[in-house]
Amino acid sequence: MTDDVVEPLVRSIRDFAKGNIRSLEIDREHTIPPAVLRGLGELGLFGVTLPTEWGGAGLTAVDATRVVIALAEIDRSVATTVGLHLGLGTRGLVAWGTRAQQEKWLPSLAAGEAIAAFATTEPEAGSDLSALKAVAVAGPDGRLRLSGTKLYVTNAGFASVLTVTASTPGLGGAARGTSLLLVDPKSPGALIQPEERKLGLRGSSTCAFIFEDVTLAPDAVLGEPGQGAAQLAHVLSWGRMLLSAGCVGTARTALKAALEHVHQRRQFQRALIQQEVVQQRLARASAVAYGMSALVQTAASAEKDWELLSRLTTSSKVFCSEGGFELADLAIQLHGGSGYIEDTGMAVLMRDARVTRIFEGANDVLLTHAGLMELTAPAKVPTDEVLAPLWKAVTARREAMGSGIRALNRRAQQHALGWAVAWRDAATAATLLARTPVEQACAALLREEAITVSSAQPLPAGPTAVLTAALLEGVLP
Ligand SMILES: Cc1cc2nc3c(=O)[nH]c(=O)nc-3n(C[C@H](O)[C@H](O)[C@H](O)COP(=O)(O)OP(=O)(O)OC[C@H]3O[C@@H](n4cnc5c(N)ncnc54)[C@H](O)[C@@H]3O)c2cc1C
């Protein structure tokens, strides 16, 4: 007997998917059939992380990642729709919603009768969230008037509630300050724009919203007014955790398809799997996939420690989105010409994976941030002897940057340090979770590569300076 409730749920997801979810059709038609969303709602998937009091399953973050992995193994648009709802869409409401706010929204959100979305990105504020222009100003009656434009809102086409980030001058006594607001997208003045046409994730809905003087009741504010920046950091941790889980699903599907193909395809009088180069590529890919899932599990296990969660989900977002894309690309490569043809299902895997390196924090921005964090507040060194050489390599890289204002200004070096940190965190998670000889081999391979990543040389200074000067003048070689 086991009390694991997720295993039977994952089996139900797979059974439901067999008869109902056709990934190539979702991609071709640019939509997820409403019956699929209804079916997922009936399975309880839109409520897995929501409190039991409001009809959710109250599962842990680790369990939620297992659900998203299972969905992403089947279809990434479906996984993104559910994952966005469970993470960015509802996390604020669960963490800071008042009883009245939760009572109003959570029962229908848990049942999948309502779907949640999250609107932060703006035309002038993508990576730089300090440039947000959307504003909600309180009138004498306490009601807020929201104006601004939000771009690329996932789930927009069918969402019943949006968590919107806006500056709220004067609210809560703060002259400046940002707040998270609950907005009904059907409110007068909330104008949804047409569906975007995208490279991938074509079944997932993505639209802009223009808010023209939308009137909101004072209780639209989530938690303390003016605390939006700190709240956003936490909500984004959840978003990145579930996004990383989706990448694990993609990696597993890519790896499985590649393995099946190289066993069955014969060239040069033998199966492709007999080629040493193919074996080595797949060995490394398996290690990366294992590192991805270990890091997601480790990050999700930190759900109660918000600071650690934020650090580990930054590493997992970068490591898993790069890994998922790389493995989808490898699956295409090993399929040869057939991988490039849509019917094998490899092309959609890669197109769907591409955006994960951009959204919820572009990877280059997150890597620079991770490096800066490591520079100013280094992670605690574990005592495990096997891990010592790896952690020493990252420490050496950090110490080589020096300290003080010069180190703080070295963005390219922070970026390289951030990449070393992401690899270190993945290799560490894999090492600590590995049980079987195969998992231990994956962990050993990841540790070696993480040490190599940590000691990677920067670009040579002289030629880089010449090229940068040319590029600043708009000159291409
Ligand atoms: C399909 C899709 C769904 C999305 N869903 C949502 C959603 O539901 N809600 C929401 O709020 N947003 C959503 N987004 C928006 C997404 O989070 C942003 O696109 C992302 O944060 C990047 O912002 P940007 O597009 O403005 O790129 P920019 O900020 O203009 O950056 C462009 C590129 O410049 C580089 N760059 C920028 N700054 C730096 C730096 N400091 N250091 C190094 N390199 C840098 C990076 O390579 C980056 O990729 C979605 C986007 C897409 C495409």
XYZ file of C-alpha atoms and ligand atoms in Angstrom:
530
model
C 0.000 0.000 0.000
C 1.208 3.508 -0.771
C -0.387 6.832 0.107
C 1.040 8.461 -3.006
C -1.963 10.197 -4.562
C -0.042 11.533 -7.538
C 0.798 8.193 -9.150
C -2.881 7.274 -9.757
C -3.528 10.858 -10.890
C -0.683 10.626 -13.410
C -2.152 7.317 -14.666
C -5.545 9.016 -15.119
C -3.872 11.875 -17.000
C -2.204 9.371 -19.364
C -5.460 7.429 -19.857
C -7.367 10.645 -20.557
C -4.645 11.838 -22.940
C -4.710 8.611 -24.981
C -8.271 9.180 -26.096
C -8.445 12.955 -26.035
C -5.203 14.932 -26.385
C -3.806 15.092 -29.915
C -0.723 17.248 -29.758
C -0.188 17.675 -33.510
C -3.818 18.705 -33.942
C -3.586 21.240 -31.082
C -0.498 22.693 -32.762
C -2.113 22.740 -36.214
C -5.430 24.218 -35.036
C -3.789 26.738 -32.651
C -6.195 25.799 -29.882
C -6.862 23.262 -27.157
C -10.374 21.845 -27.659
C -12.716 23.030 -24.857
C -13.581 19.369 -24.159
C -9.919 18.742 -23.245
C -9.904 21.652 -20.774
C -13.205 20.399 -19.332
C -11.789 16.878 -18.984
C -8.672 18.169 -17.217
C -10.957 20.133 -14.891
C -12.944 16.981 -14.110
C -9.689 15.205 -13.241
C -9.107 18.000 -10.705
C -5.914 19.257 -12.350
C -6.771 22.951 -12.029
C -7.036 22.525 -8.271
C -4.004 20.432 -7.388
C -2.180 23.228 -5.536
C -5.270 25.042 -4.247
C -6.362 24.608 -0.614
C -8.731 21.717 0.152
C -11.027 24.189 1.937
C -11.968 25.629 -1.459
C -12.184 22.346 -3.344
C -8.535 21.980 -4.292
C -6.317 18.983 -3.565
C -3.813 20.934 -1.443
C -0.910 18.945 -2.890
C 2.689 19.881 -2.176
C 4.766 21.783 -4.708
C 6.733 18.579 -5.429
C 3.500 16.762 -6.274
C 2.369 19.666 -8.461
C 5.612 19.432 -10.458
C 4.922 15.717 -11.044
C 1.503 16.593 -12.483
C 2.966 19.255 -14.796
C 5.766 16.889 -15.904
C 3.151 14.261 -16.821
C 1.138 16.821 -18.817
C 4.201 18.178 -20.605
C 5.238 14.661 -21.624
C 1.969 14.621 -23.569
C 1.549 18.199 -24.789
C 3.346 21.400 -23.869
C 0.468 23.788 -24.658
C -1.773 21.857 -22.273
C 0.956 21.780 -19.603
C 1.500 25.542 -19.988
C -2.216 26.273 -19.640
C -2.516 24.240 -16.435
C 0.931 25.204 -15.086
C 0.306 28.924 -15.562
C -3.022 28.616 -13.754
C -1.428 26.733 -10.819
C 1.637 28.968 -10.594
C 1.537 32.576 -11.751
C -2.259 32.579 -12.058
C -3.341 31.526 -8.577
C -0.259 31.700 -6.347
C -0.919 35.286 -5.228
C -4.521 34.477 -4.362
C -3.463 31.438 -2.322
C -0.593 33.227 -0.549
C -2.214 36.591 0.238
C -5.904 36.414 -0.655
C -8.295 37.440 2.090
C -10.969 34.961 3.073
C -13.495 36.907 1.014
C -11.226 36.999 -2.065
C -10.505 33.279 -1.776
C -14.171 32.433 -1.257
C -15.094 34.456 -4.331
C -12.533 32.953 -6.721
C -10.950 29.728 -5.509
C -13.870 27.237 -5.683
C -14.458 27.823 -9.402
C -10.693 28.016 -10.085
C -10.136 24.696 -8.283
C -12.933 23.056 -10.270
C -11.495 24.314 -13.570
C -14.750 26.204 -14.241
C -12.634 29.365 -14.110
C -9.053 29.720 -15.332
C -6.480 32.178 -14.032
C -3.948 34.359 -15.856
C -1.172 36.734 -14.882
C -0.435 40.085 -16.505
C 2.839 41.863 -15.786
C 4.781 42.354 -19.052
C 4.252 45.683 -20.841
C 5.473 47.232 -24.105
C 8.254 49.124 -22.284
C 8.711 46.701 -19.389
C 9.748 43.133 -20.212
C 12.945 42.125 -18.456
C 13.036 45.495 -16.691
C 10.042 45.373 -14.398
C 11.063 48.644 -12.728
C 9.775 50.332 -15.925
C 6.129 49.250 -15.449
C 3.685 51.992 -16.479
C 0.285 50.457 -15.663
C -1.180 52.452 -12.824
C -4.144 52.108 -10.493
C -5.099 55.283 -8.683
C -7.484 55.322 -5.716
C -10.348 57.848 -5.839
C -12.008 59.475 -2.808
C -14.437 56.514 -2.603
C -11.482 54.110 -2.262
C -12.175 52.547 -5.647
C -9.198 52.114 -7.991
C -8.994 53.126 -11.621
C -6.615 50.951 -13.622
C -4.996 52.067 -16.888
C -2.225 50.499 -18.929
C -1.308 47.850 -21.477
C -0.232 44.281 -20.710
C 1.368 42.032 -23.320
C 1.559 38.289 -23.946
C -0.899 37.207 -21.261
C -1.003 33.388 -21.220
C -4.539 31.933 -20.809
C -5.956 35.368 -21.714
C -8.553 34.042 -24.164
C -10.485 32.077 -21.548
C -9.337 33.529 -18.212
C -11.904 34.542 -15.599
C -9.462 36.337 -13.329
C -6.181 38.140 -13.946
C -3.492 38.976 -11.412
C -2.284 42.338 -12.720
C 0.862 44.144 -11.580
C 0.416 47.926 -11.446
C 1.886 50.850 -9.627
C -0.458 52.133 -6.952
C 0.826 55.569 -5.900
C -0.284 56.606 -2.459
C -1.934 53.286 -1.662
C -1.149 51.910 1.783
C 0.705 55.135 2.653
C 3.515 54.513 0.134
C 4.117 57.452 -2.253
C 5.412 54.957 -4.812
C 4.827 51.239 -4.809
C 3.510 48.368 -6.834
C 0.578 46.133 -5.993
C -0.910 42.918 -7.331
C -4.543 43.420 -8.344
C -7.290 40.900 -9.044
C -9.061 41.949 -12.211
C -12.107 40.452 -13.891
C -11.220 40.545 -17.605
C -14.890 41.204 -18.417
C -14.840 44.501 -16.487
C -15.855 47.554 -18.555
C -12.675 49.099 -19.994
C -10.681 45.816 -19.988
C -10.104 45.283 -23.695
C -8.700 41.958 -24.813
C -6.693 42.004 -28.053
C -6.594 39.292 -30.756
C -4.718 36.022 -30.208
C -0.997 36.234 -31.000
C 0.342 33.868 -33.679
C 3.368 32.115 -32.237
C 6.389 29.955 -33.131
C 5.295 27.321 -30.638
C 2.871 26.684 -27.772
C 0.226 27.337 -30.393
C -2.574 25.751 -28.408
C -1.872 28.046 -25.460
C -3.823 31.315 -25.536
C -1.701 34.515 -25.621
C -3.265 37.991 -25.928
C -2.576 41.559 -24.873
C -4.958 43.561 -22.675
C -5.558 47.284 -22.765
C -7.018 48.639 -19.553
C -8.833 51.947 -20.032
C -9.861 53.359 -16.705
C -11.097 50.023 -15.333
C -12.873 50.568 -12.017
C -11.875 48.129 -9.274
C -13.281 47.761 -5.772
C -10.746 48.454 -2.961
C -10.655 44.720 -2.211
C -9.075 44.031 -5.624
C -5.657 44.481 -3.986
C -3.869 41.252 -3.015
C -2.188 41.449 0.390
C -0.461 44.608 1.611
C -0.774 47.468 -0.905
C 2.600 48.614 -2.205
C 4.262 45.218 -1.627
C 3.920 44.079 -5.250
C 7.660 43.829 -5.966
C 8.281 41.341 -3.149
C 5.064 39.464 -3.951
C 6.054 39.256 -7.592
C 9.362 37.599 -6.641
C 7.481 34.838 -4.831
C 4.832 34.355 -7.509
C 7.599 34.145 -10.124
C 9.339 31.436 -8.066
C 6.218 29.311 -8.424
C 5.934 30.148 -12.092
C 9.565 29.178 -12.738
C 9.233 25.982 -10.736
C 6.264 24.759 -12.795
C 7.812 25.994 -16.037
C 10.923 23.940 -15.184
C 8.695 20.920 -14.561
C 7.251 21.381 -18.060
C 10.814 21.334 -19.448
C 11.417 17.984 -17.712
C 8.353 16.590 -19.493
C 9.664 17.804 -22.862
C 13.127 16.372 -22.147
C 11.698 12.959 -21.250
C 9.529 12.792 -24.361
C 12.428 13.888 -26.576
C 14.794 11.371 -25.013
C 12.301 8.509 -25.243
C 11.542 9.237 -28.894
C 15.247 9.572 -29.730
C 16.063 6.289 -28.008
C 13.274 4.397 -29.778
C 14.396 5.810 -33.091
C 18.107 4.982 -32.735
C 17.264 1.395 -31.750
C 15.112 0.861 -34.786
C 16.851 2.909 -37.506
C 19.706 1.074 -39.287
C 22.513 2.768 -41.224
C 25.975 1.397 -42.096
C 24.613 -2.149 -41.505
C 23.718 -1.530 -37.866
C 21.290 0.285 -35.622
C 22.196 3.921 -34.924
C 22.497 3.097 -31.214
C 25.590 1.005 -32.089
C 27.458 4.185 -33.102
C 29.742 5.395 -30.322
C 29.002 9.054 -31.030
C 25.256 8.436 -30.793
C 25.768 6.548 -27.517
C 27.781 9.415 -26.038
C 25.252 12.028 -27.082
C 22.423 10.054 -25.500
C 24.443 9.290 -22.350
C 25.009 13.006 -21.789
C 21.402 13.828 -22.657
C 20.171 11.277 -20.083
C 22.381 12.872 -17.448
C 21.057 16.345 -18.290
C 17.450 15.080 -18.131
C 18.133 13.462 -14.772
C 19.769 16.662 -13.476
C 16.745 18.655 -14.627
C 14.278 16.486 -12.752
C 16.484 16.322 -9.621
C 16.814 20.112 -9.579
C 13.062 20.619 -10.023
C 12.349 18.211 -7.176
C 14.934 19.906 -4.935
C 13.615 23.380 -5.734
C 9.994 22.360 -5.129
C 10.988 20.744 -1.801
C 12.017 24.236 -0.659
C 8.456 25.588 -1.033
C 8.307 26.742 2.609
C 11.666 28.544 2.478
C 10.867 31.385 0.059
C 14.443 32.665 -0.235
C 15.861 29.242 -1.080
C 12.911 28.571 -3.392
C 13.677 31.776 -5.275
C 17.379 30.889 -5.651
C 16.782 27.296 -6.726
C 13.945 28.105 -9.115
C 16.192 30.658 -10.832
C 18.773 27.899 -11.387
C 16.130 25.363 -12.405
C 14.422 27.746 -14.843
C 17.669 28.346 -16.683
C 19.079 24.815 -16.504
C 15.793 23.132 -17.448
C 14.809 25.491 -20.259
C 18.259 25.226 -21.862
C 18.276 21.446 -21.287
C 14.749 20.902 -22.613
C 15.473 22.839 -25.786
C 18.809 21.098 -26.285
C 17.235 17.650 -25.901
C 14.403 18.476 -28.302
C 17.052 19.602 -30.793
C 19.040 16.378 -30.236
C 15.907 14.301 -30.802
C 15.472 16.021 -34.167
C 19.149 15.509 -35.029
C 19.055 11.785 -34.252
C 15.835 11.378 -36.243
C 17.687 12.814 -39.234
C 15.446 14.153 -42.008
C 12.348 12.576 -40.485
C 12.828 14.721 -37.369
C 12.336 17.819 -39.492
C 8.979 16.543 -40.745
C 6.049 17.579 -38.544
C 4.419 14.113 -38.450
C 7.133 12.605 -36.233
C 6.189 15.137 -33.524
C 9.806 16.239 -32.975
C 9.437 19.667 -34.590
C 6.582 20.715 -32.320
C 8.616 19.644 -29.278
C 11.405 22.022 -30.258
C 9.116 24.904 -31.242
C 7.205 24.591 -27.978
C 10.426 24.486 -25.957
C 11.938 27.630 -27.493
C 9.958 30.211 -25.535
C 10.897 28.717 -22.164
C 14.338 30.327 -22.558
C 12.613 33.714 -22.907
C 9.506 33.926 -20.756
C 9.317 34.203 -16.977
C 12.689 35.932 -17.095
C 14.940 35.775 -20.166
C 17.773 33.361 -19.373
C 20.562 35.885 -19.879
C 18.888 38.212 -17.392
C 18.346 35.428 -14.845
C 21.921 34.157 -15.210
C 23.320 37.623 -14.549
C 21.040 37.922 -11.530
C 22.052 34.456 -10.251
C 25.730 35.414 -10.592
C 25.185 38.681 -8.750
C 23.373 36.837 -5.938
C 26.226 34.329 -5.661
C 28.706 37.202 -5.547
C 26.914 39.107 -2.808
C 25.360 36.247 -0.797
C 27.111 32.962 -1.667
C 25.085 29.773 -1.209
C 25.904 27.680 1.844
C 28.510 25.025 0.998
C 27.269 21.451 1.628
C 29.473 19.145 3.692
C 29.226 16.222 1.238
C 32.779 15.221 0.217
C 31.782 14.096 -3.271
C 30.468 17.591 -3.944
C 33.505 19.429 -2.568
C 35.525 19.731 -5.843
C 32.498 21.137 -7.673
C 31.665 23.709 -5.013
C 35.353 24.688 -4.776
C 35.408 25.296 -8.545
C 32.426 27.683 -8.322
C 33.923 29.409 -5.269
C 37.210 29.856 -7.157
C 35.358 31.452 -10.068
C 33.553 33.807 -7.697
C 36.726 34.757 -5.827
C 38.544 35.425 -9.104
C 36.019 38.205 -9.780
C 37.301 40.136 -6.789
C 34.944 42.212 -4.692
C 33.564 45.705 -4.334
C 32.105 47.948 -6.974
C 34.307 46.601 -9.810
C 32.970 43.067 -9.327
C 29.406 44.382 -9.063
C 29.784 46.086 -12.455
C 31.116 43.007 -14.283
C 27.881 41.784 -15.830
C 29.442 39.321 -18.305
C 31.386 37.672 -15.494
C 28.274 37.545 -13.314
C 26.482 35.858 -16.222
C 29.247 33.220 -16.468
C 29.158 32.733 -12.701
C 25.359 32.364 -12.880
C 25.724 29.562 -15.426
C 28.265 27.851 -13.149
C 25.784 28.195 -10.272
C 22.946 26.667 -12.320
C 25.133 23.696 -13.272
C 26.376 23.362 -9.703
C 22.816 23.326 -8.359
C 21.721 20.700 -10.900
C 24.752 18.480 -10.261
C 24.286 18.863 -6.506
C 20.596 17.961 -6.647
C 21.392 14.947 -8.841
C 24.176 13.788 -6.499
C 22.037 14.045 -3.377
C 19.023 12.289 -4.934
C 20.800 9.568 -6.947
C 20.063 6.062 -5.660
C 20.609 3.592 -8.500
C 23.954 3.062 -10.288
C 22.514 4.693 -13.426
C 21.409 7.788 -11.486
C 24.818 7.918 -9.786
C 26.493 7.797 -13.186
C 24.283 10.705 -14.334
C 25.281 12.677 -11.238
C 28.990 11.951 -11.754
C 28.792 13.100 -15.363
C 26.976 16.303 -14.334
C 29.568 17.074 -11.638
C 32.403 16.790 -14.155
C 30.636 19.007 -16.680
C 29.704 21.511 -13.961
C 33.401 21.821 -13.044
C 34.238 22.424 -16.724
C 31.485 25.063 -16.956
C 32.846 26.743 -13.808
C 36.297 27.082 -15.298
C 35.201 28.250 -18.764
C 37.400 31.086 -20.008
C 35.835 34.478 -20.773
C 35.977 35.806 -24.338
C 39.446 37.197 -25.140
C 39.406 40.849 -24.045
C 41.197 42.516 -26.991
C 39.157 41.178 -29.955
C 35.942 41.419 -27.920
C 36.561 45.117 -27.240
C 37.188 45.791 -30.947
C 34.020 43.949 -31.978
C 31.910 45.618 -29.288
C 33.076 49.053 -30.420
C 32.148 48.135 -34.001
C 28.733 46.824 -32.981
C 27.992 49.955 -30.970
C 28.548 51.890 -34.185
C 26.251 49.489 -36.006
C 29.058 47.836 -37.988
C 28.811 44.125 -38.783
C 31.815 42.160 -40.080
C 4.324 32.941 -25.429
C 4.572 33.933 -24.334
C 3.813 33.886 -23.174
C 4.022 34.823 -22.149
N 3.211 34.811 -21.036
C 3.275 35.839 -20.164
C 2.318 35.958 -19.104
O 1.438 35.097 -18.938
N 2.372 37.049 -18.299
C 3.333 38.017 -18.452
O 3.343 38.967 -17.686
N 4.280 37.919 -19.431
C 4.264 36.869 -20.292
N 5.184 36.777 -21.300
C 6.219 37.805 -21.421
C 7.627 37.321 -21.103
O 7.740 37.037 -19.737
C 8.610 38.369 -21.621
O 8.582 38.289 -23.031
C 10.013 38.158 -21.092
O 10.069 38.462 -19.719
C 11.072 39.008 -21.828
O 10.676 40.340 -21.920
P 10.712 41.077 -23.352
O 9.983 40.226 -24.316
O 10.268 42.469 -23.193
O 12.250 41.049 -23.769
P 13.336 42.200 -23.469
O 13.321 42.599 -22.057
O 13.214 43.261 -24.507
O 14.685 41.389 -23.738
C 15.032 40.872 -25.031
C 16.335 40.102 -24.914
O 17.391 41.005 -24.590
C 18.330 40.384 -23.746
N 18.418 41.154 -22.489
C 17.541 42.040 -21.974
N 17.995 42.563 -20.831
C 19.196 42.017 -20.612
C 20.183 42.142 -19.578
N 20.012 42.949 -18.527
N 21.291 41.386 -19.661
C 21.498 40.550 -20.695
N 20.606 40.387 -21.705
C 19.492 41.115 -21.664
C 17.844 38.948 -23.525
O 18.484 38.102 -24.475
C 16.365 39.042 -23.825
O 15.840 37.799 -24.267
C 5.031 35.820 -22.303
C 5.812 35.838 -23.471
C 5.584 34.930 -24.478
C 6.418 35.002 -25.730
